[in-house]
Coordinates of C-alpha atoms and ligand atoms in Angstrom, one line a residue:
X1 CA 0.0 0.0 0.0
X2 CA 3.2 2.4 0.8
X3 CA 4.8 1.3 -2.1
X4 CA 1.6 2.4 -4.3
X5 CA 0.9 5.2 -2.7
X6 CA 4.9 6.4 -3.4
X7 CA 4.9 5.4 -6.5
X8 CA 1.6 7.0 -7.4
X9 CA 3.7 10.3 -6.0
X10 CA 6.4 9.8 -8.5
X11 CA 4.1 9.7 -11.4
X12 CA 2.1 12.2 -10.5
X13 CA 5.6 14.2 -10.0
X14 CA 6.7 13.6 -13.2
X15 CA 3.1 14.3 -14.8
X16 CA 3.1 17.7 -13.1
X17 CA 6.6 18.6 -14.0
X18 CA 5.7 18.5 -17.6
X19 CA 3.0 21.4 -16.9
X20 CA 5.4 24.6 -16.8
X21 CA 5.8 26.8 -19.3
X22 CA 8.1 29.8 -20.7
X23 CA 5.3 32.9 -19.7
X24 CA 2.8 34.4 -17.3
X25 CA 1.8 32.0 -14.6
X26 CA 3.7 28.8 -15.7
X27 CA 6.7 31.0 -16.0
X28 CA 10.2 30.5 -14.7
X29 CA 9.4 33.2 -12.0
X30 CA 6.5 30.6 -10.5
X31 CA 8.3 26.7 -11.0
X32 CA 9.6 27.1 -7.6
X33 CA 5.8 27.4 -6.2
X34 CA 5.1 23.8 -7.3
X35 CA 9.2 22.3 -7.2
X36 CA 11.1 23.8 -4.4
X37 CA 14.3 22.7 -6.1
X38 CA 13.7 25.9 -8.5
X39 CA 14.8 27.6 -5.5
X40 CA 17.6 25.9 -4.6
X41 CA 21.2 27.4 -4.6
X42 CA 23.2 25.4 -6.8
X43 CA 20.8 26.1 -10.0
X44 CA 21.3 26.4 -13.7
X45 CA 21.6 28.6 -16.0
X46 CA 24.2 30.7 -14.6
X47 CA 26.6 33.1 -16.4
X48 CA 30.4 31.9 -16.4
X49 CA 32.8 35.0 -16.1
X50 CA 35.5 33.3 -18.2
X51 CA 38.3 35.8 -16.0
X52 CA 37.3 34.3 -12.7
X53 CA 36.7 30.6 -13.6
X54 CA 39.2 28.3 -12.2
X55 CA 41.7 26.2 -14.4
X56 CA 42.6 22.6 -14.6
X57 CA 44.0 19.8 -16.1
X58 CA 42.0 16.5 -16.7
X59 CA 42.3 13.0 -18.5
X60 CA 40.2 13.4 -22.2
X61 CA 36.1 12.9 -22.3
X62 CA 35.6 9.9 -24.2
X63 CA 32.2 10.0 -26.3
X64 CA 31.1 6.7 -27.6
X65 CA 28.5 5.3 -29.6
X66 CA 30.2 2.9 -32.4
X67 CA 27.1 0.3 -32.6
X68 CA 24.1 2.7 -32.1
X69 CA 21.7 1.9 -34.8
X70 CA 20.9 5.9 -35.6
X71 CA 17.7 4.0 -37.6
X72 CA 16.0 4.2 -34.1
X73 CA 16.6 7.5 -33.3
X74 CA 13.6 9.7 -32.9
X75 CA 12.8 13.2 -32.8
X76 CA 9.9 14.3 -30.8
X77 CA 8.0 17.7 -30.0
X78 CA 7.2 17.1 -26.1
X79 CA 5.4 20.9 -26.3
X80 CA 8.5 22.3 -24.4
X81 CA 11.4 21.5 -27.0
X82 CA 12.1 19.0 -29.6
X83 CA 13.8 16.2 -28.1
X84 CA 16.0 13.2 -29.9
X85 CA 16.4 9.7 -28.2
X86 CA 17.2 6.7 -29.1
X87 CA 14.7 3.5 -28.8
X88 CA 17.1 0.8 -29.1
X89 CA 19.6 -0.9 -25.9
X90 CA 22.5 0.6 -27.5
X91 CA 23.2 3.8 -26.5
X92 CA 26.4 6.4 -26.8
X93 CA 27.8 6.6 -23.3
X94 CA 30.8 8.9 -22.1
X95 CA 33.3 9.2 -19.1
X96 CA 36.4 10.6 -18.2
X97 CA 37.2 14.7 -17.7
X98 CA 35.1 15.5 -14.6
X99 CA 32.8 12.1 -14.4
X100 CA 33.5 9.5 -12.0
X101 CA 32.2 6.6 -13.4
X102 CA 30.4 5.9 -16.7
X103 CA 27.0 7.9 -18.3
X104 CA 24.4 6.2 -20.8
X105 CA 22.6 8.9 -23.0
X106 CA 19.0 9.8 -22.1
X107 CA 18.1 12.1 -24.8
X108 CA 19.6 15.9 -26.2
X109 CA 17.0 18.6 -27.0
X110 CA 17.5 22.4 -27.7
X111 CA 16.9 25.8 -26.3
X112 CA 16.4 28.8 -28.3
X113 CA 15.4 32.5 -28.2
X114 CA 12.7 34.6 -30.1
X115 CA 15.2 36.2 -32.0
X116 CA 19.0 35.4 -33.3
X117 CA 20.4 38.0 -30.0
X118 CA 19.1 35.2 -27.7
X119 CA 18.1 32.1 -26.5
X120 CA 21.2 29.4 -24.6
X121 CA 20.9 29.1 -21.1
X122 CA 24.2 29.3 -19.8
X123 CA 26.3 32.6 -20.8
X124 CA 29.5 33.3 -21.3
X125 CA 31.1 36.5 -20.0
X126 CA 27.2 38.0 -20.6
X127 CA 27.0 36.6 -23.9
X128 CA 24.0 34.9 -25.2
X129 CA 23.6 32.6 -28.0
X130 CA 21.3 31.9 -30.3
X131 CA 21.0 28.4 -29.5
X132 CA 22.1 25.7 -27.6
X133 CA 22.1 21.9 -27.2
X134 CA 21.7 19.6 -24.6
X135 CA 23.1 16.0 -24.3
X136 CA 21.8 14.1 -21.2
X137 CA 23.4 11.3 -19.9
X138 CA 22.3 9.5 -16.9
X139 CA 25.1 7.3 -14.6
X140 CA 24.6 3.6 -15.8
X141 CA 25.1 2.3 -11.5
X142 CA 21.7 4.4 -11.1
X143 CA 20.1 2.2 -13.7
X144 CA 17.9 4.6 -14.9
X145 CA 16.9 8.2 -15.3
X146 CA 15.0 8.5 -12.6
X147 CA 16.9 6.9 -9.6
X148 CA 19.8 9.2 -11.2
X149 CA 17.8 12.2 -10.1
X150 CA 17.9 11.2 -6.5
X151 CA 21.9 11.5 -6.4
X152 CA 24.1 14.6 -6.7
X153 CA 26.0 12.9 -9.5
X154 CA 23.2 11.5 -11.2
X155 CA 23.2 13.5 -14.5
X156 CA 25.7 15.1 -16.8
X157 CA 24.7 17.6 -19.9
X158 CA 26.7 18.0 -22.3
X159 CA 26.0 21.6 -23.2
X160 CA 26.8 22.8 -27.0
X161 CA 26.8 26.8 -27.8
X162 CA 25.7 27.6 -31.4
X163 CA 26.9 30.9 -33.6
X164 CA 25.3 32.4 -36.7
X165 CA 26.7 31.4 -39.7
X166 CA 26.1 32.4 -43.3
X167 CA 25.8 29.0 -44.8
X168 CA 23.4 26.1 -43.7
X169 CA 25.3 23.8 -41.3
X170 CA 24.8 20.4 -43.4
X171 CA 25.2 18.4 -40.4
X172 CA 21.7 19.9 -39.0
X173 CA 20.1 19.4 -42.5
X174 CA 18.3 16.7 -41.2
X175 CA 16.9 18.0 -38.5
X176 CA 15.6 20.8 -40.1
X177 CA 13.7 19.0 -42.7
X178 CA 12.5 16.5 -39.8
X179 CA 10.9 19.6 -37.5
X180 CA 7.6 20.3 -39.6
X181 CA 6.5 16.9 -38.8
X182 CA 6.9 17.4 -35.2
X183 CA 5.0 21.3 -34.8
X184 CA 2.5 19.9 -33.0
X185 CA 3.1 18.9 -29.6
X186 CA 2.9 14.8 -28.8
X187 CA 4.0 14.1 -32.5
X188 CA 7.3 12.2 -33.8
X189 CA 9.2 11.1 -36.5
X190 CA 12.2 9.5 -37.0
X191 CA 15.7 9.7 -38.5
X192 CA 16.8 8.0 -41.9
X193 CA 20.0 9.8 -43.0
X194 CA 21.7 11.2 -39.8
X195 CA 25.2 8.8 -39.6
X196 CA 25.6 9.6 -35.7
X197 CA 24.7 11.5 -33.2
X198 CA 28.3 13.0 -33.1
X199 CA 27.6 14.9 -36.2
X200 CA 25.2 17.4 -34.5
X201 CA 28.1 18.0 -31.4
X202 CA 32.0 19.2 -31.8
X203 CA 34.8 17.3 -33.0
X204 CA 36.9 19.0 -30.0
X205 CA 35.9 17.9 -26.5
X206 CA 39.4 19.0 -24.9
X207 CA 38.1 22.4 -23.5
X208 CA 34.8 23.4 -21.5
X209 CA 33.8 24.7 -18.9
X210 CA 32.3 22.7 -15.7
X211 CA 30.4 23.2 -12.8
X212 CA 28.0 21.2 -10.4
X213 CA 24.3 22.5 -11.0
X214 CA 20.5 21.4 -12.0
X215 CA 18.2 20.5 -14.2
X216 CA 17.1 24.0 -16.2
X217 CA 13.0 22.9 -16.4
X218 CA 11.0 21.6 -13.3
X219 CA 12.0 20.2 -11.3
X220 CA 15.1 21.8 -11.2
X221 CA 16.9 18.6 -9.3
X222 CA 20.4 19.4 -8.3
X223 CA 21.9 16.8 -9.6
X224 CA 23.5 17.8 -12.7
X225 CA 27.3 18.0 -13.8
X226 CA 27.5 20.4 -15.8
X227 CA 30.1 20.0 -19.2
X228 CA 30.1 23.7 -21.6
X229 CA 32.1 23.5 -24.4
X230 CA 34.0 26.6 -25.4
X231 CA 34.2 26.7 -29.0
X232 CA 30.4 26.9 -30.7
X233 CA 28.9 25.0 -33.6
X234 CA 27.5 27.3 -36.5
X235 CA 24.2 27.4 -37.8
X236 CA 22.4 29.7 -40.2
X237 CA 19.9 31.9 -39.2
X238 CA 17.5 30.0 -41.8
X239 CA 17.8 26.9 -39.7
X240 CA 17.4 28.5 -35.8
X241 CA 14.7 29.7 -37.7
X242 CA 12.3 26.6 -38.1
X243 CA 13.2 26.3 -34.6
X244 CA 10.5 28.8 -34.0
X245 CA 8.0 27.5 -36.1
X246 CA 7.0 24.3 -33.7
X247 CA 3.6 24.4 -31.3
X248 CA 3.7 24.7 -27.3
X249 CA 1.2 22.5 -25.6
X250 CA -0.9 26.0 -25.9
X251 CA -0.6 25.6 -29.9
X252 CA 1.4 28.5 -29.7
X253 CA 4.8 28.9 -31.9
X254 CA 7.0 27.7 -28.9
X255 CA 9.7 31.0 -30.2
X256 CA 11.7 30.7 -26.8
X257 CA 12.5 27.8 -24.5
X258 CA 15.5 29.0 -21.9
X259 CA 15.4 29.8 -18.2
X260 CA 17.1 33.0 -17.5
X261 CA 20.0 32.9 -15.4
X262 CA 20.6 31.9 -11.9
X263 CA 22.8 33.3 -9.3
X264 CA 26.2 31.1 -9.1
X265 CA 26.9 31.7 -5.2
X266 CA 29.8 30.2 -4.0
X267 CA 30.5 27.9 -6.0
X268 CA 33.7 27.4 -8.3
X269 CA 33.5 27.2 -12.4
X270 CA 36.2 25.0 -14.1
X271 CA 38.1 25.7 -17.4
X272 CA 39.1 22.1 -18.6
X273 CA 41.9 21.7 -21.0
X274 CA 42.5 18.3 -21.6
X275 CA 45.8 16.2 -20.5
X276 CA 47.9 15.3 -22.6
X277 CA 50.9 12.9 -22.8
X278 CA 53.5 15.4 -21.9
X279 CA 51.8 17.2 -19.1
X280 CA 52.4 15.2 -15.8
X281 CA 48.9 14.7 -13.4
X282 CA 48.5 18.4 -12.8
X283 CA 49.6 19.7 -16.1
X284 CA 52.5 22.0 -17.0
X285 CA 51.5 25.2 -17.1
X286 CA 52.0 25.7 -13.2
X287 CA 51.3 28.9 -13.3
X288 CA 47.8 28.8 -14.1
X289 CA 46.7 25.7 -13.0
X290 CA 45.0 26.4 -9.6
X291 CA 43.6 23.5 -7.5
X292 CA 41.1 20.9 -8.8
X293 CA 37.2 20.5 -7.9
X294 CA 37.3 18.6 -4.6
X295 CA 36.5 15.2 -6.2
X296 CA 39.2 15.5 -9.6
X297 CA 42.1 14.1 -7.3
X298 CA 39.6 10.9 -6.7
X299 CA 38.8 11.0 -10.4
X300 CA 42.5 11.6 -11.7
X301 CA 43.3 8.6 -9.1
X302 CA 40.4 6.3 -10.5
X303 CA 41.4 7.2 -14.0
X304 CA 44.9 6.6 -13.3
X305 CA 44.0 3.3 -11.7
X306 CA 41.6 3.0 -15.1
X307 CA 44.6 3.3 -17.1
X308 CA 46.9 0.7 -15.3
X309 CA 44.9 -2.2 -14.6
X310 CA 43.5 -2.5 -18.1
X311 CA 45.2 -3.5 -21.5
X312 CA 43.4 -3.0 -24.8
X313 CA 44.6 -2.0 -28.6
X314 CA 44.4 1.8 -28.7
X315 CA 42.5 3.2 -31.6
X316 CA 41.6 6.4 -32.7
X317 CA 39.0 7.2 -34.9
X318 CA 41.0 8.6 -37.3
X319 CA 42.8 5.3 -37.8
X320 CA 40.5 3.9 -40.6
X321 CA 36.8 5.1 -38.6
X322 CA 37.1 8.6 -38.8
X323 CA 33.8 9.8 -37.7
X324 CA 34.9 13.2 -36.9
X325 CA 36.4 13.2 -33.4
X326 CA 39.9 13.7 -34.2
X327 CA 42.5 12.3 -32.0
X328 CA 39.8 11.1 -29.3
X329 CA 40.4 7.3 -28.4
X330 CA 37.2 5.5 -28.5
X331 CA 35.9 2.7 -26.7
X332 CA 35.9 -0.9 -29.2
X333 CA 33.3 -2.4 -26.7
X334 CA 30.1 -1.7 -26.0
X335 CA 28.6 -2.6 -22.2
X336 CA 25.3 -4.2 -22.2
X337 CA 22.4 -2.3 -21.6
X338 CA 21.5 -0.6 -18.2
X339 CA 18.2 -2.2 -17.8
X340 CA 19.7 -6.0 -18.4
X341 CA 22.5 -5.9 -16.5
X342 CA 22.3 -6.4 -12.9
X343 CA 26.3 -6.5 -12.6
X344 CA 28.3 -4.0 -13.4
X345 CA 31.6 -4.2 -15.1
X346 CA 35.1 -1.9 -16.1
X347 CA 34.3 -1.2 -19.9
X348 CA 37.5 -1.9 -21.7
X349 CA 38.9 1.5 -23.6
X350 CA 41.7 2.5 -25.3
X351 CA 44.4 5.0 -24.6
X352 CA 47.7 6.5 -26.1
X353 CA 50.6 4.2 -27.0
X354 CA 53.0 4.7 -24.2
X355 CA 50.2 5.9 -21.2
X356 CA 51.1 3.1 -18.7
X357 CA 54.6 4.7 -18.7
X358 CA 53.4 8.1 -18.6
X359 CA 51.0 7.6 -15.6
X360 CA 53.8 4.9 -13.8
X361 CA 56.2 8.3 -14.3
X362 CA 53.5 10.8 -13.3
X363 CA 52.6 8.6 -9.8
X364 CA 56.6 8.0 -8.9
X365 CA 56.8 12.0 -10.0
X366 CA 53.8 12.7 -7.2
X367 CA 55.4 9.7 -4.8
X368 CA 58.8 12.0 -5.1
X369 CA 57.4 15.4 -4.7
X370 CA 55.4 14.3 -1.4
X371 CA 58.4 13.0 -0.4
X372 CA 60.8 15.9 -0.5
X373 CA 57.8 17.9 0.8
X374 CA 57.8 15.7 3.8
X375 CA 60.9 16.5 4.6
X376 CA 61.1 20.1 4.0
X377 CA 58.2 19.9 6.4
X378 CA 60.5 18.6 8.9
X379 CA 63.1 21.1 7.6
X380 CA 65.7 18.9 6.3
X381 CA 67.7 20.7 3.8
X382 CA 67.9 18.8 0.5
Ligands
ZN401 ZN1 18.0 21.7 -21.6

């Protein structure tokens, strides 16, 4: 009887966080009436002041999905934004950078403005864009989407800035095409020519900007690692353009979908550069490498550990797969799906010719240093 009663809760939850809106009384202004979250203090969007943001070093993000079957990707108008998922058990997945552990997509969906001057979430330096993307991904140990939401690292969104661009991006062709069949609200259609999903995102993963925050619609769970990518993908103003054209569950033109932004409080923004083979644990620009996020030392450990305990054939995509992320190793595996597998297991990935001795340097390196500061501590002179 508890359980029912709880779990009619949840759904009713869920039904009632699909009833906001982007004006008047279903506005941002009222979501934390109904979701208390929306008032929380660790809530997204927020605007990153790229002079005050923090640096640091990190192993690479590694984006996968060799194996999905792109035939069963769908594009769907839920009256808020259009949304793409995938209705198959194979799914891309990414970890490294910031994540502990590994994330299975959920879906990616857009935000836009009523005009080209507006419409991402997140800012940078007080910059707007005119669009922005993002990629959900859920961590597989919570099994699904909605046990994710009850953890603080439950989610990560891979956030992608767009900027105007005179000719028609052909990646987003597709889409375009796709969006008159899903103006009206509850409608769907699916994908036929789209190769991958990492067609619509950036080639470059090794810079972005990262910060602990929430979900951006009710109910604004704080439970969301943030991952902004610096650079920005182009797009014509033609193709924001449709954009604007789909219907809001009022069967209005849905012309602007973004929460304006939140106040960042105390808490710390990271500029990620990538590590690469040359740069030791904590990089080697000293001088502007401050300290990590409280959990990257776990996270360089477990990486480190990641990197040391397994063997596999590096491969990069650009070695006879080039799918467009350059340089990036890729996982050869796929895990089973989330729902299936009651065990979990270390997915096998590849790295850099060479990284076992980097990593076996870069620990006896840290092993040395904590040495000699030991015993400066105890003010031998050495
Ligand atoms: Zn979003």
């Amino acid at each position: 009887m508890a359980t029912s009663l709880i779990s009619l809760i949840a759904v009713f939850t869920i039904v009632r966080a699909q009833d906001f809106g982007y004006e008047g009384i279903k506005g941002p202004s009222h979501w934390g009436e109904q979701y208390n979250s929306c008032f929380g203090k660790f809530q997204s969007p927020i605007d990153i002041n790229s002079l005050t943001v923090k640096h640091a070093k990190l192993p690479p993000l590694i984006f996968n999905d060799s194996n999905v079957p792109i035939s069963k990707t769908v594009m769907k108008n839920n009256g808020h934004t259009v949304m793409v998922s995938i209705d198959s058990d194979q799914r891309p997945t990414i970890f490294g950078g910031p994540l502990s552990g590994t994330y299975e997509f959920a879906q990616l969906h857009f935000h836009w403005g009523e005009n080209d001057t507006m419409g991402s979430e997140d800012f940078i330096d007080g910059h707007s864009f005119p669009m922005e993307l993002h990629m959900v991904f859920y961590k597989k140990q919570y099994r699904n989407v909605r046990s994710a939401m009850e953890n603080s690292d439950g989610l990560t969104v891979l956030a992608f800035f767009f900027h105007l661009d005179d000719e028609d991006n052909k990646n987003y062709i597709e889409i375009t095409e796709l969006l008159p069949n899903v103006s009206e609200p509850e409608t769907s259609t699916t994908f036929t020519r789209l190769k991958s999903l990492k067609d619509l995102i950036l080639n470059d993963l090794n810079e972005y900007y990262t910060y602990h925050g929430s979900l951006t619609t009710p109910p604004c769970s704080e439970v969301v690692t943030w991952i902004d990518f610096k650079r920005s993908i182009p797009l014509s103003h033609a193709q924001i353009e449709v954009f604007r054209t789909i219907q809001d569950n009022e069967g209005h033109h849905l012309t602007h979908n973004f929460r304006p932004i939140q106040p960042l409080g105390d808490r710390d923004v990271y500029l990620i550069t990538t590590l690469d083979g040359d740069d030791g644990l904590f990089g080697k620009d000293d001088a502007r490498i401050d300290e990590p996020p409280q959990n990257l030392d776990h996270i360089n450990s477990e990486y480190k550990q990641s990197t040391l305990t397994e063997s596999t054939t590096y491969k990069t995509i650009n070695n006879g797969d080039n799918n467009g992320l350059d340089d990036h190793p890729i996982p050869e595996q796929r895990q089973n799906d989330i729902e299936t597998t009651t065990t979990s297991h270390r997915r096998p990935f590849h790295r850099p010719k060479g990284s076992d001795a980097n990593y076996i340097a870069q620990a006896n390196l840290c092993i040395f240093i904590s040495f000699c500061s030991i015993l400066r501590a105890l003010s031998f002179k050495i």
